[in-house]
């Protein structure tokens, strides 16, 4: 593995025509927003990589930082801070001073998709960036996938069969190279409001992975 900066999409990445069109439309409607592929957040030397699905239109797409600006980040960042992986106070702003210590956060798809649903080809187009992210983290021990789509994106990136590693909240899957893949239901507003994911459920799943790679 190399410690160099991973390959990342530029601000005007042309790979996905539908996402490009959506990005340009948002730039016209909300020129003050980031409206670009959202870069990863955290040090490359971290032991834990958190992988979400894609930026939210009024969250990371607006602020330019993963899981920042919408409901999902509240639980994620509070949990990571409580476990000592970050310092500072999350305030839904990219300039809130929150600092990752031993965790890096990214998304399987870097651009905001319409209705928060990236297509299969869009996921494939963005997969090289996730592969580069993983390869550039020399101390990486664990990957936390948020939701089934992120879980499957990680497996495909690592060349692992989906059937051998079915998604299950709180599960841990040994991966090649000594990596451990953990997973949770996505910490979206919908999952929290419907009770599919509670604070204790999420904290237990994350804690289990963090303790396993410590």
Short mmCIF file of N, CA, C and O in Angstrom, two decimals, residues 37-96:
data_model
loop_
_atom_site.label_atom_id
_atom_site.label_comp_id
_atom_site.label_asym_id
_atom_site.label_seq_id
_atom_site.Cartn_x
_atom_site.Cartn_y
_atom_site.Cartn_z
N UNK A 37 -18.06 16.84 -6.66
CA UNK A 37 -17.72 15.59 -5.97
C UNK A 37 -17.18 15.90 -4.58
O UNK A 37 -16.31 16.77 -4.43
N UNK A 38 -17.70 15.20 -3.58
CA UNK A 38 -17.32 15.51 -2.20
C UNK A 38 -16.06 14.75 -1.81
O UNK A 38 -16.02 13.51 -1.89
N UNK A 39 -15.00 15.45 -1.41
CA UNK A 39 -13.76 14.78 -1.03
C UNK A 39 -13.90 14.04 0.29
O UNK A 39 -14.78 14.34 1.11
N UNK A 40 -13.04 13.06 0.50
CA UNK A 40 -13.03 12.32 1.76
C UNK A 40 -12.56 13.23 2.89
O UNK A 40 -11.90 14.25 2.67
N UNK A 41 -12.88 12.83 4.11
CA UNK A 41 -12.61 13.65 5.30
C UNK A 41 -11.89 12.80 6.32
O UNK A 41 -12.42 11.79 6.80
N UNK A 42 -10.66 13.18 6.65
CA UNK A 42 -9.90 12.45 7.65
C UNK A 42 -8.53 12.05 7.14
O UNK A 42 -8.25 12.11 5.93
N UNK A 43 -7.64 11.62 8.02
CA UNK A 43 -6.26 11.30 7.64
C UNK A 43 -6.13 9.97 6.92
O UNK A 43 -6.84 9.00 7.23
N UNK A 44 -5.21 9.91 5.97
CA UNK A 44 -4.93 8.66 5.28
C UNK A 44 -4.29 7.63 6.21
O UNK A 44 -4.31 6.44 5.92
N UNK A 45 -3.74 8.08 7.33
CA UNK A 45 -3.12 7.16 8.27
C UNK A 45 -4.10 6.53 9.24
O UNK A 45 -3.69 5.78 10.14
N UNK A 46 -5.40 6.77 9.07
CA UNK A 46 -6.41 6.23 9.98
C UNK A 46 -6.53 4.71 9.84
O UNK A 46 -6.29 4.14 8.79
N UNK A 47 -6.98 4.08 10.93
CA UNK A 47 -7.20 2.63 10.90
C UNK A 47 -8.61 2.28 10.45
O UNK A 47 -8.87 1.14 10.07
N UNK A 48 -9.53 3.26 10.49
CA UNK A 48 -10.92 2.98 10.14
C UNK A 48 -11.36 3.87 8.98
O UNK A 48 -11.11 5.08 8.98
N UNK A 49 -12.03 3.26 8.00
CA UNK A 49 -12.63 3.98 6.89
C UNK A 49 -14.13 3.77 6.94
O UNK A 49 -14.60 2.63 6.96
N UNK A 50 -14.88 4.86 6.97
CA UNK A 50 -16.34 4.80 6.94
C UNK A 50 -16.80 5.08 5.52
O UNK A 50 -16.39 6.07 4.91
N UNK A 51 -17.63 4.20 4.97
CA UNK A 51 -18.10 4.33 3.59
C UNK A 51 -19.62 4.48 3.58
O UNK A 51 -20.34 3.56 3.99
N UNK A 52 -20.09 5.63 3.12
CA UNK A 52 -21.52 5.85 2.95
C UNK A 52 -21.93 5.61 1.51
O UNK A 52 -21.14 5.14 0.69
N UNK A 53 -23.18 5.93 1.19
CA UNK A 53 -23.69 5.71 -0.15
C UNK A 53 -23.28 6.83 -1.10
O UNK A 53 -22.53 6.63 -2.05
N UNK A 54 -23.78 8.05 -0.83
CA UNK A 54 -23.54 9.19 -1.72
C UNK A 54 -23.87 10.46 -0.95
O UNK A 54 -24.59 10.43 0.06
N UNK A 55 -23.39 11.62 -1.39
CA UNK A 55 -23.72 12.88 -0.70
C UNK A 55 -25.22 13.18 -0.78
O UNK A 55 -25.89 12.89 -1.76
N UNK A 56 -25.74 13.77 0.30
CA UNK A 56 -27.10 14.26 0.30
C UNK A 56 -27.16 15.62 -0.37
O UNK A 56 -26.21 16.41 -0.28
N UNK A 57 -28.26 15.91 -1.04
CA UNK A 57 -28.33 17.14 -1.83
C UNK A 57 -28.18 18.39 -0.96
O UNK A 57 -27.50 19.34 -1.35
N UNK A 58 -28.81 18.40 0.21
CA UNK A 58 -28.69 19.56 1.10
C UNK A 58 -27.71 19.33 2.25
O UNK A 58 -27.60 20.14 3.15
N UNK A 59 -27.03 18.20 2.19
CA UNK A 59 -26.02 17.89 3.19
C UNK A 59 -24.63 18.09 2.63
O UNK A 59 -24.17 19.20 2.40
N UNK A 60 -23.95 16.97 2.35
CA UNK A 60 -22.57 17.05 1.87
C UNK A 60 -22.44 17.77 0.54
O UNK A 60 -21.44 18.45 0.30
N UNK A 61 -23.43 17.65 -0.34
CA UNK A 61 -23.36 18.39 -1.60
C UNK A 61 -23.37 19.89 -1.37
O UNK A 61 -22.80 20.64 -2.14
N UNK A 62 -24.02 20.30 -0.31
CA UNK A 62 -24.07 21.73 0.01
C UNK A 62 -22.81 22.20 0.72
O UNK A 62 -22.24 23.23 0.40
N UNK A 63 -22.36 21.42 1.72
CA UNK A 63 -21.26 21.85 2.57
C UNK A 63 -19.89 21.42 2.06
O UNK A 63 -18.87 22.00 2.45
N UNK A 64 -19.85 20.37 1.23
CA UNK A 64 -18.56 19.90 0.72
C UNK A 64 -17.82 18.98 1.66
O UNK A 64 -16.64 18.69 1.44
N UNK A 65 -18.49 18.46 2.71
CA UNK A 65 -17.86 17.51 3.63
C UNK A 65 -18.81 16.35 3.87
O UNK A 65 -20.01 16.56 4.07
N UNK A 66 -18.32 15.11 3.85
CA UNK A 66 -19.21 13.96 4.01
C UNK A 66 -20.06 14.04 5.29
O UNK A 66 -19.56 14.42 6.35
N UNK A 67 -21.34 13.70 5.15
CA UNK A 67 -22.26 13.61 6.28
C UNK A 67 -22.35 14.91 7.07
O UNK A 67 -22.51 14.89 8.29
N UNK A 68 -22.24 16.02 6.39
CA UNK A 68 -22.27 17.31 7.07
C UNK A 68 -23.36 18.18 6.46
O UNK A 68 -23.36 18.43 5.25
N UNK A 69 -24.27 18.63 7.31
CA UNK A 69 -25.34 19.50 6.85
C UNK A 69 -26.70 18.85 6.88
O UNK A 69 -27.70 19.51 6.59
N UNK A 70 -26.76 17.55 7.22
CA UNK A 70 -28.05 16.89 7.31
C UNK A 70 -28.09 15.99 8.54
O UNK A 70 -27.13 15.88 9.29
N UNK A 71 -29.21 15.33 8.71
CA UNK A 71 -29.50 14.56 9.93
C UNK A 71 -28.55 13.40 10.15
O UNK A 71 -28.21 13.07 11.28
N UNK A 72 -28.14 12.74 9.07
CA UNK A 72 -27.34 11.53 9.19
C UNK A 72 -26.03 11.76 9.93
O UNK A 72 -25.55 10.89 10.67
N UNK A 73 -25.43 12.94 9.75
CA UNK A 73 -24.15 13.20 10.38
C UNK A 73 -24.21 13.35 11.89
O UNK A 73 -23.21 13.13 12.57
N UNK A 74 -25.37 13.71 12.41
CA UNK A 74 -25.48 13.91 13.86
C UNK A 74 -25.07 12.65 14.62
O UNK A 74 -24.24 12.69 15.53
N UNK A 75 -25.69 11.53 14.27
CA UNK A 75 -25.40 10.28 14.96
C UNK A 75 -24.02 9.75 14.61
O UNK A 75 -23.28 9.28 15.48
N UNK A 76 -23.64 9.84 13.34
CA UNK A 76 -22.33 9.32 12.93
C UNK A 76 -21.20 10.02 13.65
O UNK A 76 -20.34 9.37 14.27
N UNK A 77 -21.18 11.34 13.59
CA UNK A 77 -20.06 12.07 14.17
C UNK A 77 -20.07 12.04 15.70
O UNK A 77 -19.01 12.03 16.33
N UNK A 78 -21.25 12.01 16.31
CA UNK A 78 -21.32 11.89 17.77
C UNK A 78 -20.73 10.56 18.21
O UNK A 78 -19.98 10.49 19.20
N UNK A 79 -21.05 9.50 17.48
CA UNK A 79 -20.55 8.18 17.83
C UNK A 79 -19.03 8.10 17.65
O UNK A 79 -18.32 7.58 18.52
N UNK A 80 -18.53 8.59 16.53
CA UNK A 80 -17.09 8.55 16.29
C UNK A 80 -16.33 9.38 17.31
O UNK A 80 -15.23 9.01 17.74
N UNK A 81 -16.91 10.51 17.73
CA UNK A 81 -16.27 11.34 18.74
C UNK A 81 -16.27 10.65 20.09
O UNK A 81 -15.26 10.64 20.81
N UNK A 82 -17.39 10.03 20.47
CA UNK A 82 -17.48 9.33 21.74
C UNK A 82 -16.47 8.19 21.83
O UNK A 82 -15.98 7.86 22.92
N UNK A 83 -16.16 7.59 20.69
CA UNK A 83 -15.21 6.47 20.67
C UNK A 83 -13.76 6.93 20.56
O UNK A 83 -12.85 6.12 20.44
N UNK A 84 -13.54 8.24 20.58
CA UNK A 84 -12.19 8.78 20.57
C UNK A 84 -11.54 8.84 19.20
O UNK A 84 -10.33 9.06 19.10
N UNK A 85 -12.34 8.67 18.15
CA UNK A 85 -11.80 8.70 16.80
C UNK A 85 -11.77 10.09 16.20
O UNK A 85 -11.17 10.31 15.14
N UNK A 86 -12.44 11.04 16.86
CA UNK A 86 -12.49 12.43 16.42
C UNK A 86 -12.46 13.33 17.64
O UNK A 86 -12.76 12.89 18.76
N UNK A 87 -12.11 14.60 17.42
CA UNK A 87 -12.20 15.59 18.48
C UNK A 87 -13.00 16.79 17.96
O UNK A 87 -13.09 17.02 16.76
N UNK A 88 -13.55 17.56 18.89
CA UNK A 88 -14.31 18.74 18.50
C UNK A 88 -15.80 18.48 18.63
O UNK A 88 -16.24 17.45 19.12
N UNK A 89 -16.57 19.45 18.16
CA UNK A 89 -18.03 19.37 18.25
C UNK A 89 -18.62 19.52 16.85
O UNK A 89 -18.34 20.49 16.15
N UNK A 90 -19.43 18.55 16.44
CA UNK A 90 -20.07 18.58 15.13
C UNK A 90 -21.20 19.61 15.13
O UNK A 90 -22.05 19.62 16.02
N UNK A 91 -21.21 20.47 14.11
CA UNK A 91 -22.22 21.52 14.06
C UNK A 91 -22.83 21.67 12.67
O UNK A 91 -23.28 22.74 12.29
N UNK A 92 -22.81 20.58 11.88
CA UNK A 92 -23.40 20.57 10.55
C UNK A 92 -22.79 21.61 9.61
O UNK A 92 -23.40 22.03 8.65
N UNK A 93 -21.57 22.05 9.91
CA UNK A 93 -20.85 23.01 9.06
C UNK A 93 -19.46 22.46 8.79
O UNK A 93 -18.84 21.87 9.68
N UNK A 94 -18.96 22.66 7.60
CA UNK A 94 -17.63 22.17 7.27
C UNK A 94 -16.53 22.89 8.03
O UNK A 94 -15.41 22.38 8.14
N UNK A 95 -16.84 24.06 8.58
CA UNK A 95 -15.84 24.84 9.32
C UNK A 95 -16.09 24.79 10.83
O UNK A 95 -15.70 25.70 11.56
N UNK A 96 -16.73 23.71 11.32
CA UNK A 96 -17.06 23.63 12.74
C UNK A 96 -15.87 23.23 13.61
O UNK A 96 -15.96 23.22 14.84
#
